[in-house]
Short mmCIF file of C-alpha atoms and ligand atoms in Angstrom, two decimals:
data_model
loop_
_atom_site.label_atom_id
_atom_site.label_comp_id
_atom_site.label_asym_id
_atom_site.label_seq_id
_atom_site.Cartn_x
_atom_site.Cartn_y
_atom_site.Cartn_z
CA MET A 269 -15.66 -18.92 15.69
CA ALA A 270 -12.45 -17.05 14.87
CA PRO A 271 -12.87 -13.25 14.82
CA VAL A 272 -12.82 -11.30 11.55
CA TYR A 273 -10.29 -8.47 11.40
CA PHE A 274 -11.38 -5.23 9.76
CA THR A 275 -8.17 -3.60 10.97
CA PRO A 276 -6.11 -1.62 8.45
CA GLY A 277 -2.91 -3.61 9.01
CA PRO A 278 -2.07 -6.13 10.14
CA ALA A 279 -5.36 -7.20 8.65
CA GLN A 280 -7.56 -10.22 8.02
CA LEU A 281 -5.50 -12.89 6.24
CA TYR A 282 -6.49 -13.73 2.68
CA PRO A 283 -8.63 -16.90 2.84
CA THR A 284 -6.13 -19.10 0.97
CA VAL A 285 -3.11 -18.23 3.17
CA ALA A 286 -3.49 -21.21 5.52
CA LYS A 287 -3.56 -23.70 2.63
CA HIS A 288 -0.49 -22.19 0.96
CA LEU A 289 1.39 -22.05 4.24
CA GLN A 290 0.73 -25.73 4.89
CA ASN A 291 1.85 -26.60 1.36
CA ALA A 292 5.08 -24.64 1.85
CA LEU A 293 5.75 -26.44 5.12
CA ASP A 294 5.07 -29.80 3.49
CA LYS A 295 7.54 -28.93 0.71
CA GLN A 296 10.14 -27.58 3.23
CA VAL A 297 10.34 -24.36 1.24
CA PHE A 298 11.69 -22.38 4.21
CA SER A 299 14.79 -24.55 4.55
CA GLN A 300 15.85 -24.14 0.92
CA SER A 301 18.79 -21.84 0.25
CA HIS A 302 17.93 -18.40 -1.08
CA ARG A 303 20.78 -18.99 -3.55
CA SER A 304 19.12 -22.14 -4.92
CA GLN A 305 17.43 -22.55 -8.28
CA ALA A 306 14.21 -23.21 -6.34
CA PHE A 307 14.33 -19.69 -4.89
CA LYS A 308 15.12 -18.13 -8.26
CA ASP A 309 12.13 -19.96 -9.70
CA LEU A 310 9.95 -18.63 -6.86
CA TYR A 311 11.14 -15.04 -7.41
CA ARG A 312 10.52 -15.39 -11.16
CA ARG A 313 7.03 -16.70 -10.45
CA ALA A 314 6.34 -13.79 -8.08
CA ASP A 315 7.58 -11.42 -10.77
CA VAL A 316 5.24 -12.88 -13.42
CA ALA A 317 2.24 -12.73 -11.08
CA LEU A 318 2.86 -9.18 -9.86
CA ARG A 319 3.48 -7.93 -13.41
CA ALA A 320 0.13 -9.37 -14.45
CA LEU A 321 -1.68 -8.00 -11.40
CA PHE A 322 -0.41 -4.45 -11.86
CA GLN A 323 -0.18 -4.56 -15.67
CA LEU A 324 3.39 -3.36 -15.30
CA PRO A 325 5.20 -1.91 -18.31
CA ASP A 326 8.19 -4.07 -19.35
CA ASP A 327 10.81 -1.70 -18.00
CA TYR A 328 9.71 -2.17 -14.38
CA ALA A 329 11.78 -4.18 -11.92
CA ILE A 330 10.35 -5.72 -8.74
CA TYR A 331 12.43 -5.76 -5.57
CA PHE A 332 11.80 -7.14 -2.09
CA THR A 333 12.68 -5.25 1.10
CA GLY A 334 11.82 -5.55 4.77
CA SER A 335 8.94 -3.07 4.84
CA ALA A 336 7.32 -0.10 3.14
CA THR A 337 8.95 2.13 5.73
CA GLU A 338 12.30 0.96 4.45
CA ILE A 339 11.30 1.93 0.91
CA TRP A 340 10.55 5.48 2.05
CA GLU A 341 14.19 5.74 3.10
CA ARG A 342 15.79 3.73 0.29
CA SER A 343 13.86 5.56 -2.44
CA LEU A 344 15.05 8.93 -1.11
CA GLN A 345 18.63 7.69 -0.80
CA SER A 346 18.75 6.08 -4.23
CA LEU A 347 16.74 8.61 -6.23
CA THR A 348 17.36 12.06 -4.78
CA ALA A 349 20.34 14.28 -4.05
CA ALA A 350 18.49 17.39 -2.92
CA ASN A 351 14.93 18.35 -3.83
CA THR A 352 11.77 16.44 -2.95
CA TYR A 353 8.11 17.42 -2.86
CA HIS A 354 5.49 15.72 -0.70
CA LEU A 355 1.72 15.71 -0.65
CA VAL A 356 0.89 15.35 3.05
CA ASN A 357 -2.57 14.77 4.51
CA GLY A 358 -2.03 12.35 7.35
CA SER A 359 0.48 10.32 9.31
CA PHE A 360 1.85 8.08 6.60
CA SER A 361 2.42 10.78 3.99
CA LYS A 362 4.03 12.83 6.77
CA LYS A 363 6.43 10.01 7.58
CA TYR A 364 7.71 9.95 3.98
CA LEU A 365 8.37 13.68 4.41
CA ASP A 366 10.09 13.05 7.78
CA HIS A 367 12.47 10.59 6.15
CA ALA A 368 13.41 13.21 3.55
CA LYS A 369 14.14 15.74 6.31
CA TRP A 370 16.16 13.21 8.34
CA LEU A 371 18.27 12.62 5.23
CA GLY A 372 18.87 16.34 4.90
CA ARG A 373 16.90 16.74 1.69
CA ASN A 374 15.38 20.07 0.75
CA ALA A 375 11.88 18.70 1.27
CA LYS A 376 8.98 20.89 0.19
CA VAL A 377 5.45 20.05 1.20
CA LEU A 378 1.84 20.74 0.37
CA GLN A 379 -0.04 19.91 3.54
CA VAL A 380 -3.81 19.86 3.89
CA PRO A 381 -5.82 19.22 7.08
CA PHE A 382 -6.42 15.67 8.33
CA GLY A 383 -9.47 14.26 6.58
CA GLN A 384 -9.03 16.32 3.43
CA GLY A 385 -7.60 15.46 0.05
CA PHE A 386 -5.85 17.53 -2.59
CA SER A 387 -7.42 19.48 -5.38
CA LEU A 388 -5.15 19.34 -8.41
CA ASP A 389 -5.05 23.10 -8.79
CA GLN A 390 -3.39 23.49 -5.38
CA ILE A 391 -0.42 21.42 -6.42
CA GLN A 392 2.55 23.37 -7.73
CA VAL A 393 5.68 21.28 -7.92
CA PRO A 394 8.77 23.52 -8.16
CA THR A 395 11.17 23.17 -11.08
CA GLY A 396 14.18 21.11 -10.05
CA THR A 397 12.16 18.67 -7.95
CA GLU A 398 13.67 15.21 -8.22
CA LEU A 399 10.94 13.18 -6.55
CA LEU A 400 7.25 13.84 -6.02
CA ALA A 401 5.88 11.69 -3.19
CA VAL A 402 2.19 10.77 -3.29
CA THR A 403 0.41 8.57 -0.78
CA GLN A 404 -2.40 7.09 -2.82
CA ASN A 405 -4.34 6.00 0.23
CA GLU A 406 -3.78 7.74 3.57
CA THR A 407 -4.45 4.90 6.01
CA SER A 408 -4.62 7.22 9.01
CA SER A 409 -7.48 9.43 7.75
CA GLY A 410 -9.28 7.34 5.12
CA VAL A 411 -8.54 9.82 2.34
CA CYS A 412 -7.49 8.60 -1.08
CA VAL A 413 -5.94 10.35 -4.05
CA PRO A 414 -7.99 9.22 -7.07
CA VAL A 415 -5.66 7.45 -9.52
CA GLU A 416 -6.83 9.77 -12.32
CA ASP A 417 -5.40 12.67 -10.31
CA ILE A 418 -2.05 10.91 -10.05
CA HIS A 419 -2.08 10.39 -13.83
CA THR A 420 -2.82 14.10 -14.31
CA LEU A 421 0.17 14.98 -12.11
CA ARG A 422 2.37 13.17 -14.62
CA GLU A 423 1.01 15.35 -17.46
CA ARG A 424 1.44 18.55 -15.46
CA PHE A 425 4.81 17.71 -13.95
CA PRO A 426 6.88 15.60 -16.33
CA GLU A 427 10.20 16.35 -14.61
CA PRO A 428 10.18 14.73 -11.14
CA LEU A 429 10.12 11.01 -10.56
CA ILE A 430 6.67 10.21 -9.17
CA SER A 431 6.75 7.83 -6.21
CA VAL A 432 3.44 6.37 -5.08
CA ASP A 433 2.77 4.72 -1.73
CA ILE A 434 0.08 2.12 -2.52
CA VAL A 435 0.40 0.26 0.80
CA SER A 436 -3.28 0.39 1.73
CA GLY A 437 -4.68 0.97 -1.78
CA ALA A 438 -3.26 -2.05 -3.60
CA PRO A 439 -4.46 -4.18 -5.27
CA TYR A 440 -7.65 -2.12 -5.58
CA ALA A 441 -6.12 1.08 -6.96
CA ALA A 442 -5.99 0.87 -10.76
CA LEU A 443 -2.80 2.86 -11.13
CA ASP A 444 -1.41 3.28 -14.65
CA PHE A 445 2.23 2.48 -13.99
CA SER A 446 3.32 4.13 -17.25
CA LYS A 447 2.35 7.43 -15.60
CA VAL A 448 4.45 7.02 -12.44
CA ASP A 449 8.06 5.98 -11.84
CA MET A 450 7.92 3.82 -8.76
CA ALA A 451 5.38 2.47 -6.30
CA PHE A 452 5.54 0.30 -3.22
CA PHE A 453 3.55 -1.61 -0.67
CA SER A 454 3.94 -3.94 2.27
CA VAL A 455 1.92 -7.12 2.36
CA GLN A 456 -0.02 -7.00 5.66
CA LYS A 457 -2.73 -4.67 4.35
CA GLY A 458 -4.54 -5.23 1.04
CA PHE A 459 -2.81 -8.53 0.35
CA GLY A 460 -3.82 -10.09 3.65
CA LEU A 461 -0.45 -11.62 4.51
CA PRO A 462 1.74 -11.75 7.62
CA ALA A 463 3.81 -8.56 7.99
CA GLY A 464 7.50 -8.34 7.15
CA LEU A 465 7.86 -7.81 3.40
CA GLY A 466 8.06 -4.63 1.33
CA VAL A 467 7.56 -4.77 -2.45
CA TRP A 468 9.16 -2.05 -4.57
CA LEU A 469 8.16 -1.52 -8.21
CA VAL A 470 10.79 0.57 -10.03
CA ASN A 471 10.84 1.72 -13.65
CA GLY A 472 13.75 2.29 -16.01
CA ARG A 473 13.72 6.05 -15.57
CA SER A 474 14.18 5.64 -11.82
CA ARG A 475 17.04 3.21 -12.38
CA GLU A 476 18.75 5.72 -14.67
CA LYS A 477 18.51 8.37 -11.97
CA ALA A 478 19.81 5.89 -9.39
CA ALA A 479 22.74 5.03 -11.67
CA ALA A 480 23.58 8.72 -12.06
CA LEU A 481 23.75 9.15 -8.27
CA GLU A 482 25.68 5.92 -7.62
CA GLY A 483 29.17 6.65 -6.26
CA LYS A 484 28.33 10.29 -5.55
CA GLN A 485 26.46 9.79 -2.27
CA TYR A 486 25.19 7.06 0.04
CA THR A 487 22.39 5.46 -1.99
CA GLY A 488 21.15 2.82 0.44
CA GLY A 489 23.86 0.18 0.85
CA HIS A 490 22.67 -3.40 0.39
CA TYR A 491 19.14 -2.19 -0.44
CA SER A 492 20.12 0.58 -2.85
CA ILE A 493 18.43 0.35 -6.24
CA HIS A 494 21.87 -0.39 -7.67
CA SER A 495 22.38 -3.39 -5.40
CA LEU A 496 18.80 -4.66 -5.69
CA GLN A 497 18.87 -4.41 -9.49
CA ASP A 498 22.22 -6.17 -9.67
CA GLN A 499 20.71 -9.16 -7.85
CA TYR A 500 17.28 -8.95 -9.48
CA GLN A 501 18.77 -9.71 -12.88
CA GLN A 502 19.37 -13.26 -11.60
CA PHE A 503 16.16 -13.29 -9.49
CA GLN A 504 18.33 -12.99 -6.43
CA THR A 505 18.30 -10.69 -3.40
CA PRO A 506 21.20 -8.92 -1.63
CA CYS A 507 20.48 -10.69 1.67
CA THR A 508 18.35 -13.59 2.88
CA PRO A 509 14.83 -12.40 2.19
CA ASN A 510 11.48 -13.18 3.79
CA VAL A 511 10.92 -16.33 1.74
CA LEU A 512 7.78 -17.16 3.70
CA ASP A 513 6.10 -13.94 2.65
CA ILE A 514 7.44 -14.07 -0.91
CA TYR A 515 6.00 -17.57 -1.23
CA LEU A 516 2.62 -16.59 0.22
CA LEU A 517 2.47 -13.38 -1.82
CA THR A 518 3.14 -15.27 -5.05
CA HIS A 519 0.35 -17.73 -4.40
CA VAL A 520 -2.15 -15.17 -3.12
CA VAL A 521 -1.53 -12.93 -6.14
CA GLU A 522 -2.08 -15.95 -8.40
CA ASP A 523 -5.35 -16.58 -6.56
CA MET A 524 -6.34 -12.95 -7.05
CA LEU A 525 -5.56 -13.20 -10.76
CA GLU A 526 -7.66 -16.31 -11.02
CA LYS A 527 -10.54 -14.53 -9.35
CA GLY A 528 -9.93 -11.48 -11.53
CA VAL A 529 -8.71 -8.03 -10.47
CA ASP A 530 -11.84 -6.45 -11.94
CA GLN A 531 -13.99 -8.67 -9.76
CA ILE A 532 -11.93 -7.74 -6.68
CA ARG A 533 -12.36 -4.05 -7.54
CA LYS A 534 -16.10 -4.45 -8.06
CA GLU A 535 -16.53 -6.23 -4.74
CA THR A 536 -14.43 -3.60 -2.99
CA GLU A 537 -16.67 -0.85 -4.35
CA THR A 538 -19.87 -2.68 -3.48
CA LYS A 539 -18.76 -3.22 0.12
CA ALA A 540 -17.49 0.35 0.46
CA GLN A 541 -20.72 1.83 -0.89
CA ARG A 542 -22.75 -0.20 1.57
CA VAL A 543 -20.70 1.06 4.51
CA TYR A 544 -20.68 4.70 3.39
CA SER A 545 -24.45 4.65 2.77
CA PHE A 546 -24.99 3.28 6.27
CA LEU A 547 -22.72 5.93 7.80
CA GLU A 548 -24.54 8.69 5.96
CA GLU A 549 -27.96 7.52 7.05
CA SER A 550 -26.99 6.71 10.62
CA ALA A 551 -27.67 9.15 13.46
CA ARG A 552 -24.84 7.66 15.52
CA PHE A 553 -22.07 7.49 12.94
CA ALA A 554 -20.91 9.75 10.13
CA PRO A 555 -18.32 9.41 7.39
CA PHE A 556 -15.24 11.39 8.49
CA VAL A 557 -14.15 12.36 4.96
CA GLN A 558 -16.56 14.94 3.57
CA GLU A 559 -15.47 15.07 -0.08
CA LYS A 560 -16.93 11.97 -1.73
CA ALA A 561 -14.24 11.73 -4.40
CA HIS A 562 -11.61 11.53 -1.65
CA ARG A 563 -13.34 8.85 0.42
CA SER A 564 -11.17 5.77 0.41
CA PRO A 565 -12.82 2.55 -0.78
CA THR A 566 -10.19 0.50 1.10
CA VAL A 567 -9.88 2.18 4.52
CA LEU A 568 -13.13 3.71 5.75
CA VAL A 569 -13.09 6.10 8.67
CA ALA A 570 -16.21 6.85 10.69
CA ASP A 571 -16.88 9.44 13.37
CA VAL A 572 -18.69 7.94 16.35
CA LEU A 573 -21.20 10.58 17.42
CA ASP A 574 -22.92 9.31 20.54
CA LYS A 575 -20.36 7.48 22.67
CA PRO A 576 -16.61 6.89 23.07
CA ALA A 577 -15.28 4.99 20.05
CA ALA A 578 -13.66 2.48 22.42
CA GLU A 579 -17.14 1.34 23.50
CA VAL A 580 -18.14 0.59 19.92
CA ILE A 581 -14.87 -1.24 19.31
CA ALA A 582 -15.32 -3.35 22.47
CA LYS A 583 -18.93 -4.26 21.63
CA LEU A 584 -18.01 -5.30 18.10
CA LYS A 585 -15.09 -7.30 19.40
CA ALA A 586 -17.41 -9.23 21.69
CA GLN A 587 -19.27 -10.23 18.50
CA GLY A 588 -16.03 -11.40 16.86
CA LEU A 589 -15.64 -8.31 14.67
CA VAL A 590 -12.37 -6.43 15.14
CA VAL A 591 -12.32 -2.89 13.74
CA GLY A 592 -9.44 -0.42 13.98
CA SER A 593 -9.34 2.53 16.32
CA GLY A 594 -9.03 6.11 15.11
CA TYR A 595 -5.49 7.19 14.38
CA GLY A 596 -3.52 9.21 16.93
CA ALA A 597 -5.56 12.12 18.29
CA HIS A 598 -8.74 10.61 16.77
CA LYS A 599 -8.59 7.46 18.88
CA ASP A 600 -11.51 8.49 21.10
CA THR A 601 -13.88 9.61 18.37
CA GLN A 602 -13.29 7.45 15.30
CA ILE A 603 -13.20 3.87 14.10
CA ARG A 604 -11.41 2.63 11.00
CA ILE A 605 -12.79 -0.19 8.88
CA ALA A 606 -10.46 -1.88 6.43
CA ASN A 607 -12.23 -3.06 3.29
CA PHE A 608 -9.49 -5.25 1.86
CA PRO A 609 -10.06 -8.23 -0.48
CA ALA A 610 -9.79 -10.69 2.44
CA VAL A 611 -13.00 -9.24 3.91
CA SER A 612 -15.93 -10.94 2.19
CA GLU A 613 -19.29 -9.36 1.40
CA GLU A 614 -20.83 -11.56 4.12
CA ASP A 615 -18.23 -10.33 6.65
CA MET A 616 -19.07 -6.74 5.78
CA ASN A 617 -22.81 -7.41 6.03
CA ASP A 618 -22.24 -8.93 9.48
CA LEU A 619 -20.33 -5.85 10.55
CA LEU A 620 -23.05 -3.53 9.26
CA ALA A 621 -25.73 -5.53 11.08
CA GLN A 622 -23.81 -5.15 14.35
CA LEU A 623 -23.04 -1.46 13.76
CA LYS A 624 -26.78 -0.86 13.45
CA GLN A 625 -27.22 -2.35 16.92
CA VAL A 626 -24.38 -0.99 19.02
C1 PLP B 704 1.21 0.80 6.95
C2 PLP B 704 1.64 1.83 6.01
C3 PLP B 704 3.01 2.08 5.75
C4 PLP B 704 4.11 1.40 6.49
O1 PLP B 704 4.14 0.03 6.26
P1 PLP B 704 5.19 -0.88 7.05
O2 PLP B 704 4.98 -2.22 6.48
O3 PLP B 704 4.84 -0.78 8.50
O4 PLP B 704 6.54 -0.32 6.78
C5 PLP B 704 3.32 3.03 4.81
N1 PLP B 704 2.37 3.70 4.14
C6 PLP B 704 1.06 3.49 4.36
C7 PLP B 704 0.06 4.27 3.58
C8 PLP B 704 0.66 2.55 5.30
O5 PLP B 704 -0.65 2.33 5.50
#
């Protein structure tokens, strides 16, 4: 039997991917020109599906890039001239900050220790901040920022554009997009697709800021908001995009809509609760994140108490269950379990049964 991947990206493929891929091959989709009407129709269809999935306000545009990493850079280039503010609590939020520093921005940071989240009262965004960067789900540590907290940031700090990394939280995270200005993800995590596509959701306010900076500085070249928007109006892209992933994403999002986002969220919570309860009761494992409100439902991190984490990972692998290792310095002591929609309740029950035995 093929193994099940509980890795936080690349991750288990969504169950319908194989069928859609075969259909695309049969229809020779990947040989069609990206300037053809067929591609425009595909992009339009992706746009309709993603708007429905995220309940996007009408003023949002949807762009495709190569990765989420690229969107870190492009968003800073297109939307900021000087001042950014970053909530950092792990490796991915730190990388957004790194990009701001590399670009010479005056990047301010609120950093909390690995494994902790943010309490709203700690957050003081300085006046003059152009972009506030929030990583909704820190894949490295298994800490999430509850979406209600992100919505509260909008009320407290109306000035900066709020940029939300939803790479490992989407489609679970029920973000109210009217309370942020842009968000982004890549497709190899919660969407269960092959890697190589970034999706950038950008509102009108962000585009106004981008237009104000256009011509005054380098704003990102072919993947600036200006250039992406110019093409998006005709459902086109500045360069030949990852049509394979756009095709698969469109169909998988349609499948998710058919199943119902609420149902996906309910299942995610059920599976997460089962794992966290086990970790709390176990003498050999413990949940790494202490604060319950900050425990991610989509990437669950466990401390392994009685043996090297690599031993647990190897034993599970022998049973056809592939979990992620701890991130960076936590490789020897932690495992990470992705709880994305592609992982079924049965898969998670199988994993729990094995975890009880290792
Ligand atoms: C994986 C990940 C990224 C980077 O995604 P790429 O597709 O590798 O660019 C960014 N942010 C978070 C939270 C991630 O988990």
